[in-house]
């Protein structure tokens, strides 16, 4: 199994930390929802699209926020 190169990951992460994050406020949540909408427009149903995994991760982050913070969805 290949190990993860933390230095390379850190370099990449510094470019993504304003795009991919755990939302803690409603403003951050809304930012991720808008990003997911853009990803859906780009990826659609194509599970082989290079951004399909990112779309899934963003969806999970949104779902977790909703489960913890939006009572009517609980």
PDB file of C-alpha atoms in Angstrom:
ATOM      1  CA  UNK A   1       0.000   0.000   0.000  1.00  0.00           C
ATOM      2  CA  UNK A   2       1.314   3.427  -0.954  1.00  0.00           C
ATOM      3  CA  UNK A   3       1.748   5.864   1.937  1.00  0.00           C
ATOM      4  CA  UNK A   4       0.481   9.417   1.832  1.00  0.00           C
ATOM      5  CA  UNK A   5       3.120  12.076   1.242  1.00  0.00           C
ATOM      6  CA  UNK A   6       2.273  14.629   3.951  1.00  0.00           C
ATOM      7  CA  UNK A   7       4.504  17.349   2.521  1.00  0.00           C
ATOM      8  CA  UNK A   8       2.835  17.087  -0.876  1.00  0.00           C
ATOM      9  CA  UNK A   9      -0.573  16.987   0.804  1.00  0.00           C
ATOM     10  CA  UNK A  10       0.230  20.109   2.828  1.00  0.00           C
ATOM     11  CA  UNK A  11       1.230  21.990  -0.321  1.00  0.00           C
ATOM     12  CA  UNK A  12      -1.999  21.000  -2.055  1.00  0.00           C
ATOM     13  CA  UNK A  13      -4.145  21.632   1.024  1.00  0.00           C
ATOM     14  CA  UNK A  14      -2.933  25.219   1.354  1.00  0.00           C
ATOM     15  CA  UNK A  15      -4.509  25.835  -2.057  1.00  0.00           C
ATOM     16  CA  UNK A  16      -7.787  24.105  -1.156  1.00  0.00           C
ATOM     17  CA  UNK A  17      -8.491  25.177   2.411  1.00  0.00           C
ATOM     18  CA  UNK A  18     -10.855  27.973   1.297  1.00  0.00           C
ATOM     19  CA  UNK A  19     -12.711  25.553  -0.969  1.00  0.00           C
ATOM     20  CA  UNK A  20     -12.974  22.352   1.058  1.00  0.00           C
ATOM     21  CA  UNK A  21     -13.640  22.688   4.789  1.00  0.00           C
ATOM     22  CA  UNK A  22     -15.896  21.518   7.586  1.00  0.00           C
ATOM     23  CA  UNK A  23     -18.662  24.130   7.893  1.00  0.00           C
ATOM     24  CA  UNK A  24     -19.157  25.560  11.378  1.00  0.00           C
ATOM     25  CA  UNK A  25     -21.406  28.520  10.521  1.00  0.00           C
ATOM     26  CA  UNK A  26     -24.433  29.026   8.329  1.00  0.00           C
ATOM     27  CA  UNK A  27     -22.339  31.201   6.019  1.00  0.00           C
ATOM     28  CA  UNK A  28     -19.794  28.391   5.554  1.00  0.00           C
ATOM     29  CA  UNK A  29     -22.648  25.933   5.039  1.00  0.00           C
ATOM     30  CA  UNK A  30     -24.170  28.138   2.325  1.00  0.00           C
ATOM     31  CA  UNK A  31     -20.766  28.468   0.644  1.00  0.00           C
ATOM     32  CA  UNK A  32     -20.470  24.669   0.479  1.00  0.00           C
ATOM     33  CA  UNK A  33     -24.042  24.296  -0.808  1.00  0.00           C
ATOM     34  CA  UNK A  34     -23.257  26.711  -3.644  1.00  0.00           C
ATOM     35  CA  UNK A  35     -20.040  24.831  -4.373  1.00  0.00           C
ATOM     36  CA  UNK A  36     -21.949  21.538  -4.466  1.00  0.00           C
ATOM     37  CA  UNK A  37     -24.436  23.052  -6.914  1.00  0.00           C
ATOM     38  CA  UNK A  38     -21.536  24.014  -9.186  1.00  0.00           C
ATOM     39  CA  UNK A  39     -20.046  20.525  -8.866  1.00  0.00           C
ATOM     40  CA  UNK A  40     -23.388  18.923  -9.733  1.00  0.00           C
ATOM     41  CA  UNK A  41     -23.653  21.120 -12.820  1.00  0.00           C
ATOM     42  CA  UNK A  42     -20.153  20.033 -13.879  1.00  0.00           C
ATOM     43  CA  UNK A  43     -20.172  16.344 -12.877  1.00  0.00           C
ATOM     44  CA  UNK A  44     -23.824  15.400 -13.289  1.00  0.00           C
ATOM     45  CA  UNK A  45     -24.274  11.622 -13.097  1.00  0.00           C
ATOM     46  CA  UNK A  46     -20.792  10.815 -14.415  1.00  0.00           C
ATOM     47  CA  UNK A  47     -19.229   8.698 -11.652  1.00  0.00           C
ATOM     48  CA  UNK A  48     -15.956   8.601 -13.620  1.00  0.00           C
ATOM     49  CA  UNK A  49     -15.607  12.395 -13.720  1.00  0.00           C
ATOM     50  CA  UNK A  50     -12.386  13.576 -11.994  1.00  0.00           C
ATOM     51  CA  UNK A  51     -14.441  15.703  -9.561  1.00  0.00           C
ATOM     52  CA  UNK A  52     -16.978  12.988  -8.642  1.00  0.00           C
ATOM     53  CA  UNK A  53     -15.149  12.080  -5.423  1.00  0.00           C
ATOM     54  CA  UNK A  54     -14.946  15.722  -4.408  1.00  0.00           C
ATOM     55  CA  UNK A  55     -18.674  16.095  -5.033  1.00  0.00           C
ATOM     56  CA  UNK A  56     -19.322  13.145  -2.719  1.00  0.00           C
ATOM     57  CA  UNK A  57     -17.103  14.586   0.032  1.00  0.00           C
ATOM     58  CA  UNK A  58     -18.776  18.009  -0.159  1.00  0.00           C
ATOM     59  CA  UNK A  59     -22.176  16.308   0.013  1.00  0.00           C
ATOM     60  CA  UNK A  60     -21.146  14.443   3.166  1.00  0.00           C
ATOM     61  CA  UNK A  61     -19.862  17.650   4.790  1.00  0.00           C
ATOM     62  CA  UNK A  62     -23.189  19.352   4.029  1.00  0.00           C
ATOM     63  CA  UNK A  63     -25.190  16.390   5.306  1.00  0.00           C
ATOM     64  CA  UNK A  64     -23.229  16.323   8.562  1.00  0.00           C
ATOM     65  CA  UNK A  65     -23.818  20.053   9.096  1.00  0.00           C
ATOM     66  CA  UNK A  66     -27.539  19.660   8.405  1.00  0.00           C
ATOM     67  CA  UNK A  67     -27.858  16.698  10.767  1.00  0.00           C
ATOM     68  CA  UNK A  68     -26.195  18.657  13.576  1.00  0.00           C
ATOM     69  CA  UNK A  69     -27.652  22.117  12.992  1.00  0.00           C
ATOM     70  CA  UNK A  70     -30.966  22.086  11.144  1.00  0.00           C
ATOM     71  CA  UNK A  71     -33.748  20.840  13.461  1.00  0.00           C
ATOM     72  CA  UNK A  72     -36.400  20.196  10.798  1.00  0.00           C
ATOM     73  CA  UNK A  73     -34.054  17.720   9.116  1.00  0.00           C
ATOM     74  CA  UNK A  74     -33.243  15.882  12.348  1.00  0.00           C
TER      75      UNK A  74
END
